[in-house]
Amino acid sequence: MNSKILVTGGTGYIGSHTVVELQTAGYEVIVVDDLSNSNIDVLDNIEQISGKKPAFEQFSLADAAKTDDFFNRHRDIAAIIHFAASKAVGESVQLPLHYYRNNLVSLLNILDCQVKYGISNIVFSSSCTVYGQPDKLPVTETTPRKDAESPYGNTKRVNEDILQDAVRAYPQLKGIALRYFNPIGAHPSALIGELPLGIPQNLVPFITQTAAGLRSELLVFGDDYDTPDGSAIRDYINVVDLAKAHLVAIERLLQNQNKTGYEVFNLGTGNGYSVLEIVKGFEKVTGLKLNYRIVERRAGDIEKIWADTTFANQELGWKAEKGLEETLLSAWNWEKRVRGIR
């Protein structure tokens, strides 16, 4: 069986962890990334963990000509995992046109090439942002999607529709959309983790950079939500657990177990934690005190969401296994290694 997997955005946070899982399982991986929010050195660290450096090409998948040239040279790809996208909720409110252009056009270009060059399988990196602020919690895969609270969230929703319509129109295509909740943590080796360029847009890197002294204070966006402590609630999932779900999804496609051509799965833990609970949890496992300040709510943020993971647990045979304390400690170990902190 052909075992070459294309991972777009494979030097990024979730992408790099997924490349490790794929290579450890024996797949041949080729990474495409424009390095706009990641570093080429990640490839060396992937090699240290898995024993092999993935093939790599640098370009933007929003460039149709370069994307077509790539697929023309790699017609033996068995499946694609599409991570490459701009991904910050707050930034997307400020730069909506960039988000729509980058996130929508890249998927369209990939699907065009899949049809043209006969590549059937794609796993799409979606998000729980497609649910907006749900009326009922926890959310299942059949929870109605709502108007997105941010351009970023809307790109995920529209891309799901594009993928579903493409699968319907081209019977040779098979797709799985994985709706992530909030990935956090790092590989236990501390060789790969979340390293945003510039000011972090996600909570845990902001916490670890504050603890490491890179940030003078941690900003907590809002303490007046309708939650037990007033801060927003999310379902935080260890990135290694999340990466393993992509391996399962790829094998499902390659073994022709995708039952409807297009499938959707929630990837979370099924537990909701508030921002302040995460702050206190980090302080507990590290013994450090964080300097944090409550500020106004951030545009695009929702109040609370967590997953019902029953369908993924039963249908994929996958479930999140790593606990919150272990996950927060892994994020801190990663930050310490990157900053040279002992």
Coordinates of C-alpha atoms in Angstrom, one line a residue:
M1 CA 0.0 0.0 0.0
N2 CA 1.2 3.5 -0.8
S3 CA 2.1 5.2 2.4
K4 CA 3.2 8.7 1.5
I5 CA 1.3 11.3 3.4
L6 CA 1.3 15.1 2.7
V7 CA 1.1 17.2 5.9
T8 CA 0.5 20.9 5.1
G9 CA 1.6 23.2 7.9
G10 CA 3.7 20.3 9.2
T11 CA 6.3 22.5 10.9
G12 CA 3.5 24.1 13.0
Y13 CA 2.4 23.2 16.4
I14 CA -0.2 20.4 15.8
G15 CA 1.4 19.5 12.4
S16 CA 4.8 18.7 13.8
H17 CA 3.3 16.4 16.5
T18 CA 1.3 14.7 13.9
V19 CA 4.3 14.2 11.6
V20 CA 6.1 12.4 14.6
E21 CA 3.1 10.1 15.1
L22 CA 2.9 9.3 11.3
Q23 CA 6.6 8.6 11.0
T24 CA 6.7 6.5 14.1
A25 CA 3.9 4.4 12.6
G26 CA 5.9 3.9 9.5
Y27 CA 4.4 6.4 7.1
E28 CA 6.5 8.4 4.6
V29 CA 5.8 12.1 5.2
I30 CA 6.3 15.1 3.1
V31 CA 5.7 18.5 4.7
V32 CA 4.7 21.7 2.9
D33 CA 4.8 24.9 4.9
D34 CA 5.4 28.6 4.1
L35 CA 7.1 29.1 7.6
S36 CA 5.0 32.2 8.2
N37 CA 4.3 31.0 11.8
S38 CA 6.9 28.3 12.4
N39 CA 10.6 27.5 12.2
I40 CA 12.5 25.2 9.9
D41 CA 14.5 23.9 12.9
V42 CA 11.4 21.9 13.8
L43 CA 12.3 19.4 11.2
D44 CA 15.6 18.5 13.0
N45 CA 13.7 18.0 16.2
I46 CA 11.1 15.8 14.5
E47 CA 14.1 13.7 13.3
Q48 CA 15.5 13.5 16.9
I49 CA 12.2 12.1 18.1
S50 CA 11.2 9.8 15.3
G51 CA 14.6 8.9 13.8
K52 CA 13.7 10.4 10.4
K53 CA 13.5 13.9 8.9
P54 CA 10.5 14.4 6.7
A55 CA 10.8 15.7 3.2
F56 CA 10.1 19.4 3.0
E57 CA 9.1 22.1 0.5
Q58 CA 8.5 25.7 1.4
F59 CA 5.7 27.6 -0.4
S60 CA 2.2 29.0 0.2
L61 CA -0.6 26.7 -0.8
A62 CA -2.6 29.8 -1.6
D63 CA -0.4 30.0 -4.7
A64 CA -2.3 27.9 -7.3
A65 CA 0.6 27.5 -9.7
K66 CA 3.1 26.4 -7.0
T67 CA 0.5 24.0 -5.5
D68 CA -0.2 22.5 -8.9
D69 CA 3.5 22.1 -9.7
F70 CA 4.0 20.3 -6.3
F71 CA 1.1 17.8 -6.9
N72 CA 2.3 17.2 -10.5
R73 CA 5.6 16.1 -9.0
H74 CA 4.1 14.0 -6.2
R75 CA 1.3 12.1 -7.8
D76 CA 2.0 9.1 -5.4
I77 CA 0.6 10.8 -2.3
A78 CA -1.9 8.5 -0.6
A79 CA -3.5 11.1 1.7
I80 CA -3.3 14.7 2.8
I81 CA -3.6 16.2 6.3
H82 CA -4.4 19.9 5.8
F83 CA -3.3 22.0 8.8
A84 CA -1.8 25.0 6.9
A85 CA -3.9 28.1 7.8
S86 CA -3.8 31.4 9.7
K87 CA -5.2 30.5 13.1
A88 CA -5.6 33.4 15.6
V89 CA -9.1 34.4 16.5
G90 CA -8.3 37.9 17.6
E91 CA -6.0 38.6 14.7
S92 CA -8.6 37.4 12.2
V93 CA -11.0 40.2 13.5
Q94 CA -8.3 42.7 12.6
L95 CA -7.2 41.0 9.3
P96 CA -10.3 39.3 7.9
L97 CA -9.3 39.5 4.2
H98 CA -6.0 37.9 4.9
Y99 CA -7.7 35.1 6.7
Y100 CA -10.3 34.4 4.0
R101 CA -7.7 34.6 1.2
N102 CA -5.2 32.3 3.0
N103 CA -7.5 29.8 4.6
L104 CA -10.1 29.3 1.8
V105 CA -7.9 29.5 -1.3
S106 CA -5.4 27.0 0.0
L107 CA -8.0 24.3 0.5
L108 CA -9.6 25.1 -2.9
N109 CA -6.1 24.7 -4.6
I110 CA -5.6 21.4 -2.8
L111 CA -9.0 20.0 -3.8
D112 CA -8.4 21.1 -7.4
C113 CA -5.2 19.1 -7.4
Q114 CA -6.7 16.1 -5.7
V115 CA -9.3 15.9 -8.5
K116 CA -6.8 16.6 -11.2
Y117 CA -4.1 14.1 -10.0
G118 CA -6.4 11.4 -8.5
I119 CA -5.6 11.8 -4.8
S120 CA -8.6 10.6 -2.9
N121 CA -8.1 11.2 0.8
I122 CA -8.0 14.3 2.9
V123 CA -8.2 15.0 6.7
F124 CA -9.1 18.6 7.4
S125 CA -8.1 20.5 10.5
S126 CA -11.3 22.1 11.6
S127 CA -12.3 23.7 14.9
C128 CA -15.0 23.8 17.6
T129 CA -15.3 27.5 16.6
V130 CA -17.9 26.3 14.0
Y131 CA -20.3 25.8 16.9
G132 CA -20.2 29.5 17.9
Q133 CA -21.7 29.9 21.3
P134 CA -23.8 26.7 21.5
D135 CA -27.2 26.7 23.2
K136 CA -26.6 23.4 24.8
L137 CA -23.5 21.8 26.3
P138 CA -21.6 19.6 25.7
V139 CA -21.6 19.8 21.9
T140 CA -21.9 16.8 19.7
E141 CA -21.1 16.4 16.0
T142 CA -24.9 17.1 15.3
T143 CA -25.0 20.3 17.3
P144 CA -26.1 23.0 14.9
R145 CA -23.3 25.2 13.6
K146 CA -23.8 28.9 14.2
D147 CA -22.7 32.1 12.6
A148 CA -19.0 32.3 13.6
E149 CA -17.9 34.8 16.2
S150 CA -14.7 35.6 14.2
P151 CA -13.4 35.5 10.6
Y152 CA -11.1 32.6 11.6
G153 CA -14.1 30.6 12.8
N154 CA -16.0 31.4 9.7
T155 CA -13.1 30.1 7.5
K156 CA -13.3 26.8 9.3
R157 CA -17.1 26.6 8.7
V158 CA -16.9 27.6 5.1
N159 CA -14.0 25.1 4.5
E160 CA -16.1 22.3 6.0
D161 CA -18.8 23.2 3.5
I162 CA -16.4 23.3 0.6
L163 CA -15.0 19.9 1.6
Q164 CA -18.4 18.4 2.0
D165 CA -19.6 19.7 -1.4
A166 CA -16.5 18.5 -3.1
V167 CA -16.9 15.0 -1.7
R168 CA -20.5 15.0 -2.9
A169 CA -19.6 16.2 -6.4
Y170 CA -16.5 14.0 -6.9
P171 CA -17.2 10.4 -5.7
Q172 CA -13.5 9.6 -5.7
L173 CA -12.8 12.0 -2.9
K174 CA -13.1 11.0 0.8
G175 CA -12.8 13.5 3.6
I176 CA -12.7 13.7 7.4
A177 CA -13.1 17.0 9.3
L178 CA -11.6 16.9 12.8
R179 CA -13.1 19.6 15.0
Y180 CA -10.4 20.4 17.6
F181 CA -11.2 21.9 20.9
N182 CA -8.2 23.7 22.5
P183 CA -4.8 21.9 22.0
I184 CA -2.2 22.6 24.6
G185 CA 1.0 21.0 26.0
A186 CA 4.1 19.7 24.2
H187 CA 5.8 16.4 23.3
P188 CA 7.1 14.7 26.4
S189 CA 10.7 14.9 24.9
A190 CA 10.3 18.8 25.1
L191 CA 11.8 18.8 21.6
I192 CA 8.6 20.2 19.9
G193 CA 5.8 22.3 21.3
E194 CA 3.9 25.5 20.7
L195 CA 6.2 28.4 19.7
P196 CA 4.2 31.3 18.3
L197 CA 6.0 34.1 16.6
G198 CA 5.3 37.4 18.3
I199 CA 2.8 37.8 21.1
P200 CA 1.0 34.5 21.8
Q201 CA -2.7 34.4 20.8
N202 CA -3.4 31.2 22.8
L203 CA -3.6 31.0 26.6
V204 CA -1.0 28.4 27.5
P205 CA 2.0 29.9 25.5
F206 CA 1.0 33.2 27.1
I207 CA 1.2 31.5 30.5
T208 CA 4.5 29.8 29.9
Q209 CA 6.1 33.0 28.4
T210 CA 5.0 35.0 31.4
A211 CA 6.4 32.4 33.7
A212 CA 9.7 32.5 31.8
G213 CA 9.9 36.3 32.0
L214 CA 9.3 37.0 28.3
R215 CA 6.0 38.7 29.2
S216 CA 5.6 41.1 32.1
E217 CA 2.1 39.9 32.8
L218 CA -0.6 37.5 31.6
L219 CA -3.8 39.1 30.4
V220 CA -7.0 37.3 31.2
F221 CA -9.7 38.4 28.8
G222 CA -12.9 38.9 30.8
D223 CA -14.0 37.9 34.3
D224 CA -17.7 38.7 33.8
Y225 CA -18.8 35.6 31.8
D226 CA -21.7 33.4 33.1
T227 CA -19.3 30.8 34.5
P228 CA -18.4 29.8 38.1
D229 CA -15.4 32.1 38.3
G230 CA -16.3 34.6 35.5
S231 CA -13.6 33.5 33.1
A232 CA -14.2 31.7 29.8
I233 CA -14.4 27.9 29.7
R234 CA -12.7 25.7 27.1
D235 CA -12.0 22.0 26.5
Y236 CA -8.2 21.7 26.6
I237 CA -6.7 18.6 24.9
N238 CA -3.1 17.4 24.9
V239 CA -1.5 17.9 21.5
V240 CA -0.1 14.4 21.5
D241 CA -3.5 12.9 22.0
L242 CA -4.8 15.2 19.2
A243 CA -1.9 14.1 16.9
K244 CA -2.7 10.4 17.5
A245 CA -6.3 11.1 16.3
H246 CA -5.0 12.2 12.9
L247 CA -3.1 8.9 12.6
V248 CA -6.4 7.1 13.3
A249 CA -8.3 9.2 10.8
I250 CA -5.7 8.6 8.0
E251 CA -5.8 4.8 8.6
R252 CA -9.6 5.0 8.5
L253 CA -9.5 6.6 5.0
L254 CA -6.7 4.3 3.7
Q255 CA -8.6 1.2 4.9
N256 CA -11.8 2.5 3.3
Q257 CA -13.7 2.6 6.6
N258 CA -15.0 6.1 5.9
K259 CA -18.7 5.3 5.8
T260 CA -20.3 8.3 4.1
G261 CA -17.5 9.9 2.1
Y262 CA -17.5 12.9 4.4
E263 CA -17.3 12.5 8.2
V264 CA -16.9 14.9 11.1
F265 CA -15.5 14.1 14.6
N266 CA -15.1 16.2 17.7
L267 CA -11.6 16.0 19.3
G268 CA -11.6 17.0 22.9
T269 CA -11.5 15.6 26.4
G270 CA -15.2 16.1 27.3
N271 CA -14.2 18.4 30.2
G272 CA -14.4 22.2 30.5
Y273 CA -11.9 24.3 32.4
S274 CA -11.9 28.0 32.9
V275 CA -9.0 30.3 32.1
L276 CA -8.5 30.9 35.8
E277 CA -8.5 27.2 36.5
I278 CA -5.8 26.7 33.9
V279 CA -3.8 29.6 35.6
K280 CA -4.1 28.0 39.0
G281 CA -3.4 24.5 37.6
F282 CA -0.2 25.8 36.1
E283 CA 0.8 27.4 39.3
K284 CA 0.2 24.1 41.2
V285 CA 2.2 21.8 39.0
T286 CA 5.2 24.2 38.6
G287 CA 5.2 25.9 42.0
L288 CA 5.4 29.3 40.3
K289 CA 3.2 32.4 40.8
L290 CA 1.9 34.1 37.7
N291 CA 1.5 37.8 37.4
Y292 CA -1.9 38.1 35.7
R293 CA -4.3 40.9 35.2
I294 CA -8.0 40.8 34.2
V295 CA -8.8 42.9 31.1
E296 CA -11.8 43.4 28.9
R297 CA -13.3 40.5 26.9
R298 CA -11.5 39.9 23.6
A299 CA -13.4 40.3 20.3
G300 CA -14.4 37.0 18.8
D301 CA -14.2 34.9 22.0
I302 CA -17.1 32.8 23.1
E303 CA -18.2 32.2 26.7
K304 CA -18.0 28.4 27.2
I305 CA -17.7 25.3 25.2
W306 CA -16.6 21.7 25.7
A307 CA -17.1 18.5 23.7
D308 CA -19.1 15.3 23.8
T309 CA -16.5 12.9 22.5
T310 CA -18.7 9.8 22.4
F311 CA -18.8 9.5 18.6
A312 CA -15.0 9.8 18.2
N313 CA -14.4 7.4 21.1
Q314 CA -16.8 4.8 19.6
E315 CA -16.3 5.2 15.9
L316 CA -12.6 5.9 15.8
G317 CA -11.6 3.9 18.8
W318 CA -9.7 7.0 20.0
K319 CA -9.9 9.0 23.2
A320 CA -7.8 11.6 24.9
E321 CA -5.7 10.0 27.6
K322 CA -3.4 12.6 29.1
G323 CA -4.5 14.6 32.1
L324 CA -4.4 18.4 32.6
E325 CA -1.6 18.5 35.1
E326 CA 0.7 16.3 32.9
T327 CA -0.2 18.5 29.9
L328 CA 0.5 21.8 31.6
L329 CA 3.8 20.5 32.9
S330 CA 4.8 19.4 29.4
A331 CA 4.2 22.9 28.1
W332 CA 6.4 24.3 30.8
N333 CA 9.2 21.8 30.2
W334 CA 9.1 22.8 26.5
E335 CA 9.2 26.5 27.3
K336 CA 12.2 25.9 29.7
R337 CA 14.1 24.0 27.0
V338 CA 13.5 26.7 24.4
R339 CA 14.6 29.5 26.8
G340 CA 17.5 27.6 28.3
I341 CA 15.9 27.7 31.8
R342 CA 17.0 25.0 34.3

